[in-house]
Amino acid sequence: MSPPHPPFAVQAGEGSVLETPTGDRAVVKADAAQTNGSMTVIELVIGPKQGPALHEHRNDDELWFVLDGEFRFKVGEVMLQASIGGMAYGPRGTPHCFQNVGDEPGRLLIVTTPAGLERFFRDFAAGSPAGPAAPETLAELGLAHGLEFRGPPLGVSDPI
């Protein structure tokens, strides 16, 4: 019996590169089409002290694996920290955000299950001007993709 989709590998530097709502970079390594809807894998390159606004995923769980840098994560009321080789997890339905707390760009490998988060980034990149997104634009696009934005980035709500 053959798998529903063929196995694949993605090398360093490969993947679909997209700008994020924070003006950072997302590299889609695996999407719904490649994984038969089971997961999305995205490498995020995040500038110093940057991170997304507080938001909630209605449809997917999210795992963050730190490739470079040091990050803090707020998941619900819990504050977590992870550096290179560490990871954190956020279950669907739980408001969360994260921040690169270092002075250099950091990298996260994000895995969401089931797949679909890549559509949010693709639609944002296709229809938005360069640079950080306006809150109204982000809220509307988020709702269309099962994301609800609930507050400011961690650097604003809980500065270090």
CSV table of C-alpha atoms in Angstrom, one decimal:
chain,number,residue,atom,x,y,z
A,1,MET,CA,0.0,0.0,0.0
A,2,SER,CA,1.5,3.3,-1.0
A,3,PRO,CA,1.2,6.5,1.2
A,4,PRO,CA,-1.5,9.1,0.1
A,5,HIS,CA,1.3,11.6,-0.6
A,6,PRO,CA,4.9,10.8,-1.4
A,7,PRO,CA,7.6,11.2,1.1
A,8,PHE,CA,9.7,14.4,0.7
A,9,ALA,CA,12.7,16.3,2.1
A,10,VAL,CA,13.3,20.0,2.3
A,11,GLN,CA,16.8,21.2,2.5
A,12,ALA,CA,18.3,24.2,4.4
A,13,GLY,CA,17.4,27.4,2.4
A,14,GLU,CA,14.4,25.7,0.7
A,15,GLY,CA,10.8,26.5,1.1
A,16,SER,CA,8.3,29.2,0.2
A,17,VAL,CA,9.5,32.5,1.8
A,18,LEU,CA,6.8,34.9,3.0
A,19,GLU,CA,6.7,38.1,5.0
A,20,THR,CA,4.9,37.9,8.3
A,21,PRO,CA,2.5,40.4,9.8
A,22,THR,CA,5.3,41.6,12.1
A,23,GLY,CA,7.6,42.3,9.1
A,24,ASP,CA,9.7,39.1,9.8
A,25,ARG,CA,10.1,36.1,7.6
A,26,ALA,CA,8.2,32.8,7.4
A,27,VAL,CA,9.6,29.9,5.3
A,28,VAL,CA,7.0,27.2,4.6
A,29,LYS,CA,8.7,23.9,4.8
A,30,ALA,CA,5.6,21.6,4.6
A,31,ASP,CA,2.0,22.5,3.9
A,32,ALA,CA,-1.4,20.8,3.8
A,33,ALA,CA,-0.9,19.6,0.2
A,34,GLN,CA,2.4,17.9,1.0
A,35,THR,CA,1.3,16.3,4.3
A,36,ASN,CA,-2.3,15.3,3.3
A,37,GLY,CA,-3.6,17.9,5.8
A,38,SER,CA,-1.8,16.4,8.8
A,39,MET,CA,0.6,19.3,9.6
A,40,THR,CA,2.2,22.5,8.6
A,41,VAL,CA,5.9,23.2,9.3
A,42,ILE,CA,7.2,26.8,9.1
A,43,GLU,CA,10.6,28.2,9.9
A,44,LEU,CA,10.1,31.7,11.4
A,45,VAL,CA,13.0,34.2,11.4
A,46,ILE,CA,12.2,36.8,14.0
A,47,GLY,CA,14.0,40.0,14.7
A,48,PRO,CA,15.4,41.0,18.1
A,49,LYS,CA,12.6,41.8,20.7
A,50,GLN,CA,10.0,40.9,18.0
A,51,GLY,CA,7.0,38.5,18.2
A,52,PRO,CA,3.4,38.2,17.2
A,53,ALA,CA,0.4,39.8,18.9
A,54,LEU,CA,-1.5,37.7,21.5
A,55,HIS,CA,-3.7,35.3,19.5
A,56,GLU,CA,-5.6,32.0,19.7
A,57,HIS,CA,-5.8,29.1,17.2
A,58,ARG,CA,-9.3,27.7,17.0
A,59,ASN,CA,-8.3,24.7,14.8
A,60,ASP,CA,-4.7,23.7,15.5
A,61,ASP,CA,-2.2,22.9,18.2
A,62,GLU,CA,1.2,24.6,17.9
A,63,LEU,CA,4.7,23.4,18.8
A,64,TRP,CA,7.7,25.9,18.8
A,65,PHE,CA,11.2,24.5,18.5
A,66,VAL,CA,14.0,27.0,19.0
A,67,LEU,CA,16.6,26.7,16.2
A,68,ASP,CA,18.5,29.9,17.1
A,69,GLY,CA,18.2,32.5,19.9
A,70,GLU,CA,16.3,32.7,23.1
A,71,PHE,CA,12.5,33.0,23.3
A,72,ARG,CA,9.8,33.5,25.9
A,73,PHE,CA,6.3,32.2,25.4
A,74,LYS,CA,3.1,33.2,27.1
A,75,VAL,CA,0.5,30.4,26.8
A,76,GLY,CA,-2.6,31.2,28.7
A,77,GLU,CA,-1.4,32.6,32.0
A,78,VAL,CA,1.9,30.6,31.9
A,79,MET,CA,5.2,32.2,31.0
A,80,LEU,CA,7.8,29.8,29.4
A,81,GLN,CA,11.3,30.2,28.2
A,82,ALA,CA,13.3,28.1,25.7
A,83,SER,CA,16.7,28.6,23.9
A,84,ILE,CA,18.5,26.6,21.2
A,85,GLY,CA,17.3,23.0,21.2
A,86,GLY,CA,14.4,23.7,23.5
A,87,MET,CA,10.7,23.7,22.7
A,88,ALA,CA,7.3,24.9,23.9
A,89,TYR,CA,3.8,23.8,23.1
A,90,GLY,CA,0.5,25.7,22.9
A,91,PRO,CA,-2.8,23.8,22.6
A,92,ARG,CA,-5.6,25.1,20.4
A,93,GLY,CA,-8.0,27.4,22.1
A,94,THR,CA,-5.4,28.9,24.4
A,95,PRO,CA,-4.3,32.5,23.8
A,96,HIS,CA,-0.6,32.7,23.3
A,97,CYS,CA,2.3,34.8,21.9
A,98,PHE,CA,6.1,34.7,22.0
A,99,GLN,CA,9.0,37.0,21.8
A,100,ASN,CA,12.6,36.7,20.6
A,101,VAL,CA,14.3,38.1,23.8
A,102,GLY,CA,17.8,38.3,22.2
A,103,ASP,CA,19.7,41.0,20.5
A,104,GLU,CA,20.1,39.1,17.2
A,105,PRO,CA,17.5,37.5,14.9
A,106,GLY,CA,16.1,34.2,16.2
A,107,ARG,CA,14.6,31.2,14.5
A,108,LEU,CA,11.7,29.0,15.4
A,109,LEU,CA,10.5,25.9,13.7
A,110,ILE,CA,6.8,25.9,14.2
A,111,VAL,CA,4.7,22.7,13.7
A,112,THR,CA,0.9,23.0,13.7
A,113,THR,CA,-1.5,20.1,13.5
A,114,PRO,CA,-3.7,19.7,11.6
A,115,ALA,CA,-2.3,21.6,8.6
A,116,GLY,CA,-3.6,25.0,7.4
A,117,LEU,CA,-1.6,27.8,9.2
A,118,GLU,CA,0.4,28.3,6.0
A,119,ARG,CA,-2.7,29.8,4.3
A,120,PHE,CA,-2.8,32.6,6.8
A,121,PHE,CA,0.8,33.6,6.0
A,122,ARG,CA,0.2,33.2,2.2
A,123,ASP,CA,-2.9,35.3,2.2
A,124,PHE,CA,-1.2,38.0,4.3
A,125,ALA,CA,1.8,38.1,2.0
A,126,ALA,CA,-0.3,38.2,-1.1
A,127,GLY,CA,-2.6,41.0,0.0
A,128,SER,CA,-0.7,43.3,2.4
A,129,PRO,CA,1.8,46.0,2.0
A,130,ALA,CA,5.3,45.4,3.3
A,131,GLY,CA,5.9,46.0,7.0
A,132,PRO,CA,3.9,45.3,10.2
A,133,ALA,CA,0.1,44.8,9.7
A,134,ALA,CA,-2.6,47.2,10.9
A,135,PRO,CA,-4.6,45.6,13.8
A,136,GLU,CA,-7.9,45.7,11.8
A,137,THR,CA,-6.3,43.9,8.8
A,138,LEU,CA,-4.8,41.3,11.1
A,139,ALA,CA,-8.0,40.7,12.9
A,140,GLU,CA,-10.0,40.2,9.7
A,141,LEU,CA,-7.5,37.9,8.1
A,142,GLY,CA,-7.0,36.0,11.3
A,143,LEU,CA,-10.7,35.2,11.6
A,144,ALA,CA,-10.8,33.9,8.0
A,145,HIS,CA,-8.1,31.4,9.0
A,146,GLY,CA,-9.3,30.3,12.5
A,147,LEU,CA,-7.1,32.8,14.4
A,148,GLU,CA,-8.4,35.3,16.8
A,149,PHE,CA,-6.1,38.2,17.8
A,150,ARG,CA,-6.7,39.1,21.4
A,151,GLY,CA,-4.1,41.6,22.4
A,152,PRO,CA,-0.7,43.2,21.9
A,153,PRO,CA,2.6,41.5,21.4
A,154,LEU,CA,4.4,40.2,24.5
A,155,GLY,CA,7.0,43.0,24.3
A,156,VAL,CA,4.2,45.5,24.8
A,157,SER,CA,2.0,43.6,27.3
A,158,ASP,CA,4.9,42.2,29.5
A,159,PRO,CA,8.1,44.2,28.7
A,160,ILE,CA,11.4,42.8,29.9
